[in-house]
Structure formats: C-alpha cells, structure tokens
Amino acid sequence: MPKTQSNPIEIGVKAADFALPDAHGRVHQLTDFAGKPALLVAFISNRCPFVVLLREEFAKFGQDYAAKGLQIIAINSNDPAAHPEEALARLGEEAETHGYTFPYLKDASQDVAKAYGAACTPDFFLFDADRKLAYHGQFDDARPGNGKVVTGADLRAAVDAVISGAHPATHQVPSIGCNIKWEPGNEPSWSAAA
C-alpha cells in the first residue's frame, strides 16, 4: 500500500485556528479548548488501513487522557466527493462505532489540513498549554502487517511530558500513513499529487 510520511514541522509553532463542524452540526473552534493543558489535533480517516489499525487503541487513549486534561480534536480532511465514506455524516457513525469521546470534525475546504501542514492519516500534532507544537510524530511503531502491538507508546510518552510541564523527547519519529485525499486542483505544494 502507498505510504506517506508526515511533513517536518518546526517544534514551537502555534496551533492554527479552525472552525469546523461535527456530524451533529456543532461547530468547534480552537478557542473552545483554551483551558486545557494540552491539545492533540489528529488528522485521521475512516478508511486508511493505518488509521483502521490503531482506531480502537486511539479511542482508548482518548478515554485514558481526558481525565488528565488532554483535549483531542480529530479532523477528517479527505475529499468526500471521491471517497463518500469520508463524508461528514459518516464521521458521526465512525465516532459512535469506535467509541471516540472527542470531537471528530470535517475539514471540507481542506484549509485546516493545509494550515497545519498535514500530509497523511494519521498525522498527530500535540500542543502545550500555550498552544505551541511540542510533538509531531507517530502514535507508536505498529504498522499494517508488521505484527507489532498497537500501544500508542510514543504519543502517550509525549502527552505525559507535556501535561507534567516537561518537553517530549527531541527525537520524534514521523507518522506514516495514507496521503490526505486532496480535492483535484486543491493539492498543497508538499503533496506528491501537486
């Protein structure tokens, strides 16, 4: 299967604002979560095998860390015209089926994915209390077909560090997944399809 690696993003950049809907019509914005000590913006998909592999553990991760103060925002930026399973209504079904207790939002314009520099699904951006990027790496080293158990170890260690006021490890292994399915003509400069 084709693999895309997350873009190199400078640690310390500020989180880009967004105003995106969930499947129930509620619009969520970055400022809604200002009081949280850590924010994870995760670009995911309903269909990518890399996301399918970790979604149960990702849901559990979300439940484990909600009480510790982590706010997760999952965003789907894939083109729903070419991939109907990525449409807004399907996000609600996905969240309910897999136990996502965090907002799962649709980036129909794909502008938010571009603002963050997201390249693949999954693509994780962990921000500290000042909404500065602290971690942009993999969930863990499990990949479809490599036989490794999905634990979320890398992201868990990064969140633990941020919540405790420390810095995550400086060596961060990029995430790998399916490329974001850009609408034809809307591909960013870093996309192989551009």
Protein backbone atom coordinates (compact mmCIF):
# COMPACT_ATOMS: atom_id res chain seq x y z
CA MET A 1 0.00 0.00 0.00
CA PRO A 2 1.31 3.53 -0.69
CA LYS A 3 2.80 5.23 2.36
CA THR A 4 3.13 8.94 3.06
CA GLN A 5 5.26 10.34 5.87
CA SER A 6 4.24 13.35 7.93
CA ASN A 7 5.84 16.65 6.95
CA PRO A 8 8.68 18.04 9.05
CA ILE A 9 7.08 20.81 11.13
CA GLU A 10 9.07 23.09 13.41
CA ILE A 11 8.52 22.41 17.10
CA GLY A 12 7.19 25.52 18.82
CA VAL A 13 4.88 26.77 16.04
CA LYS A 14 1.49 27.98 17.22
CA ALA A 15 -1.70 25.98 16.59
CA ALA A 16 -3.69 27.31 13.63
CA ASP A 17 -7.23 28.38 14.41
CA PHE A 18 -10.17 26.44 12.98
CA ALA A 19 -13.96 26.45 13.00
CA LEU A 20 -15.17 23.04 11.84
CA PRO A 21 -18.42 21.09 12.19
CA ASP A 22 -19.03 17.69 13.70
CA ALA A 23 -21.70 15.32 12.34
CA HIS A 24 -24.29 16.85 14.69
CA GLY A 25 -23.83 20.33 13.20
CA ARG A 26 -21.94 21.80 16.14
CA VAL A 27 -19.01 23.99 15.10
CA HIS A 28 -15.84 23.62 17.19
CA GLN A 29 -13.08 26.23 17.39
CA LEU A 30 -9.57 26.25 18.78
CA THR A 31 -10.60 28.78 21.44
CA ASP A 32 -13.25 26.38 22.80
CA PHE A 33 -10.45 24.42 24.48
CA ALA A 34 -8.35 27.29 25.83
CA GLY A 35 -8.40 25.98 29.41
CA LYS A 36 -6.91 22.58 28.58
CA PRO A 37 -3.23 21.99 29.44
CA ALA A 38 -2.65 20.02 26.23
CA LEU A 39 -4.33 19.76 22.84
CA LEU A 40 -3.92 16.99 20.30
CA VAL A 41 -5.03 17.72 16.74
CA ALA A 42 -5.18 14.40 14.88
CA PHE A 43 -5.82 14.15 11.16
CA ILE A 44 -7.47 10.78 10.63
CA SER A 45 -9.59 8.85 8.14
CA ASN A 46 -12.43 6.34 8.19
CA ARG A 47 -10.80 4.12 5.57
CA CYS A 48 -6.99 4.32 5.72
CA PRO A 49 -5.52 0.98 6.90
CA PHE A 50 -3.01 2.84 9.09
CA VAL A 51 -5.87 4.52 10.99
CA VAL A 52 -8.05 1.40 10.99
CA LEU A 53 -5.16 -0.44 12.70
CA LEU A 54 -4.98 1.97 15.63
CA ARG A 55 -8.50 3.37 15.98
CA GLU A 56 -9.58 1.12 18.87
CA GLU A 57 -6.42 1.97 20.81
CA PHE A 58 -6.77 5.64 19.83
CA ALA A 59 -10.30 5.66 21.28
CA LYS A 60 -8.94 4.09 24.48
CA PHE A 61 -6.09 6.61 24.52
CA GLY A 62 -8.69 9.40 24.32
CA GLN A 63 -10.60 7.99 27.27
CA ASP A 64 -7.42 7.47 29.31
CA TYR A 65 -6.15 11.01 28.82
CA ALA A 66 -9.38 13.03 29.00
CA ALA A 67 -9.26 12.91 32.81
CA LYS A 68 -5.63 14.08 32.73
CA GLY A 69 -6.56 17.24 30.83
CA LEU A 70 -5.76 16.34 27.23
CA GLN A 71 -8.23 17.65 24.66
CA ILE A 72 -8.29 15.68 21.41
CA ILE A 73 -9.69 17.06 18.19
CA ALA A 74 -9.85 14.59 15.30
CA ILE A 75 -10.12 16.08 11.82
CA ASN A 76 -11.02 14.42 8.53
CA SER A 77 -9.79 16.40 5.52
CA ASN A 78 -10.26 13.76 2.81
CA ASP A 79 -12.24 14.62 -0.31
CA PRO A 80 -15.74 13.16 0.22
CA ALA A 81 -16.68 13.51 -3.46
CA ALA A 82 -14.05 10.92 -4.40
CA HIS A 83 -14.39 8.99 -1.12
CA PRO A 84 -18.02 9.06 0.16
CA GLU A 85 -17.05 7.09 3.29
CA GLU A 86 -15.22 10.28 4.39
CA ALA A 87 -18.36 12.46 4.27
CA LEU A 88 -19.48 14.42 7.35
CA ALA A 89 -22.38 12.08 8.23
CA ARG A 90 -20.03 9.09 8.19
CA LEU A 91 -17.77 10.78 10.75
CA GLY A 92 -20.54 10.58 13.32
CA GLU A 93 -21.06 6.89 12.59
CA GLU A 94 -17.32 6.24 12.88
CA ALA A 95 -17.09 8.09 16.20
CA GLU A 96 -20.02 6.19 17.65
CA THR A 97 -18.93 2.77 16.36
CA HIS A 98 -15.38 3.06 17.66
CA GLY A 99 -16.01 4.97 20.89
CA TYR A 100 -14.43 8.31 20.06
CA THR A 101 -15.28 10.54 23.02
CA PHE A 102 -13.68 13.59 21.42
CA PRO A 103 -14.93 15.80 18.56
CA TYR A 104 -14.43 14.37 15.07
CA LEU A 105 -14.65 17.26 12.62
CA LYS A 106 -14.89 17.70 8.86
CA ASP A 107 -12.44 19.99 7.06
CA ALA A 108 -14.41 20.19 3.80
CA SER A 109 -12.32 23.02 2.33
CA GLN A 110 -9.08 21.25 3.35
CA ASP A 111 -7.82 24.64 4.53
CA VAL A 112 -7.15 23.41 8.07
CA ALA A 113 -5.04 20.50 6.83
CA LYS A 114 -3.03 22.99 4.78
CA ALA A 115 -2.68 25.38 7.75
CA TYR A 116 -1.25 22.60 9.90
CA GLY A 117 0.87 21.09 7.14
CA ALA A 118 -0.89 17.74 7.49
CA ALA A 119 0.20 15.19 4.89
CA CYS A 120 -1.09 11.80 5.99
CA THR A 121 -3.57 9.91 8.10
CA PRO A 122 -2.86 9.55 10.91
CA ASP A 123 -0.95 12.81 11.48
CA PHE A 124 -0.61 13.92 15.13
CA PHE A 125 0.05 17.47 16.33
CA LEU A 126 0.41 17.81 20.12
CA PHE A 127 0.34 21.34 21.55
CA ASP A 128 1.18 22.53 25.06
CA ALA A 129 -0.87 24.91 27.23
CA ASP A 130 0.39 27.89 25.18
CA ARG A 131 -0.71 26.05 22.02
CA LYS A 132 2.86 25.68 20.82
CA LEU A 133 3.71 22.46 18.99
CA ALA A 134 5.50 20.07 21.35
CA TYR A 135 5.24 16.78 19.43
CA HIS A 136 4.64 15.85 15.81
CA GLY A 137 5.33 12.15 15.50
CA GLN A 138 3.94 8.64 15.40
CA PHE A 139 1.35 7.02 17.65
CA ASP A 140 3.74 4.08 18.00
CA ASP A 141 5.71 1.79 15.69
CA ALA A 142 2.83 -0.54 14.74
CA ARG A 143 2.04 -0.59 11.04
CA PRO A 144 -0.34 -2.73 8.99
CA GLY A 145 1.32 -6.11 8.53
CA ASN A 146 4.37 -5.58 10.78
CA GLY A 147 2.93 -7.65 13.65
CA LYS A 148 3.67 -5.03 16.32
CA VAL A 149 1.07 -4.43 19.02
CA VAL A 150 -0.67 -1.04 18.94
CA THR A 151 0.05 0.71 22.25
CA GLY A 152 0.29 4.41 21.48
CA ALA A 153 3.58 4.40 23.42
CA ASP A 154 5.21 7.32 21.59
CA LEU A 155 2.21 9.62 21.82
CA ARG A 156 1.47 8.58 25.42
CA ALA A 157 5.04 9.49 26.44
CA ALA A 158 4.76 12.85 24.68
CA VAL A 159 1.42 13.69 26.32
CA ASP A 160 2.70 12.63 29.75
CA ALA A 161 5.66 15.00 29.30
CA VAL A 162 3.51 17.96 28.17
CA ILE A 163 0.94 17.52 30.94
CA SER A 164 3.72 17.37 33.55
CA GLY A 165 5.22 20.61 32.20
CA ALA A 166 8.22 18.91 30.56
CA HIS A 167 9.23 18.67 26.91
CA PRO A 168 8.74 15.49 24.88
CA ALA A 169 11.83 13.75 23.53
CA THR A 170 13.57 15.76 20.84
CA HIS A 171 13.84 12.69 18.58
CA GLN A 172 10.35 12.23 17.19
CA VAL A 173 9.67 9.51 14.62
CA PRO A 174 7.41 10.84 11.85
CA SER A 175 3.97 9.37 11.47
CA ILE A 176 3.34 7.26 8.38
CA GLY A 177 0.00 6.62 6.73
CA CYS A 178 -2.16 7.18 3.70
CA ASN A 179 -1.84 10.54 1.98
CA ILE A 180 -4.64 13.00 2.58
CA LYS A 181 -7.06 12.67 -0.33
CA TRP A 182 -6.92 16.19 -1.76
CA GLU A 183 -9.71 17.52 -3.92
CA PRO A 184 -8.43 17.72 -7.52
CA GLY A 185 -6.77 21.09 -8.03
CA ASN A 186 -6.54 21.73 -4.27
CA GLU A 187 -3.29 19.86 -3.61
CA PRO A 188 -0.74 21.73 -1.49
CA SER A 189 2.84 22.21 -2.67
CA TRP A 190 4.11 19.34 -0.47
CA SER A 191 1.69 16.78 -1.89
CA ALA A 192 3.04 14.23 -4.33
CA ALA A 193 -0.13 14.83 -6.36
CA ALA A 194 0.59 18.56 -6.71
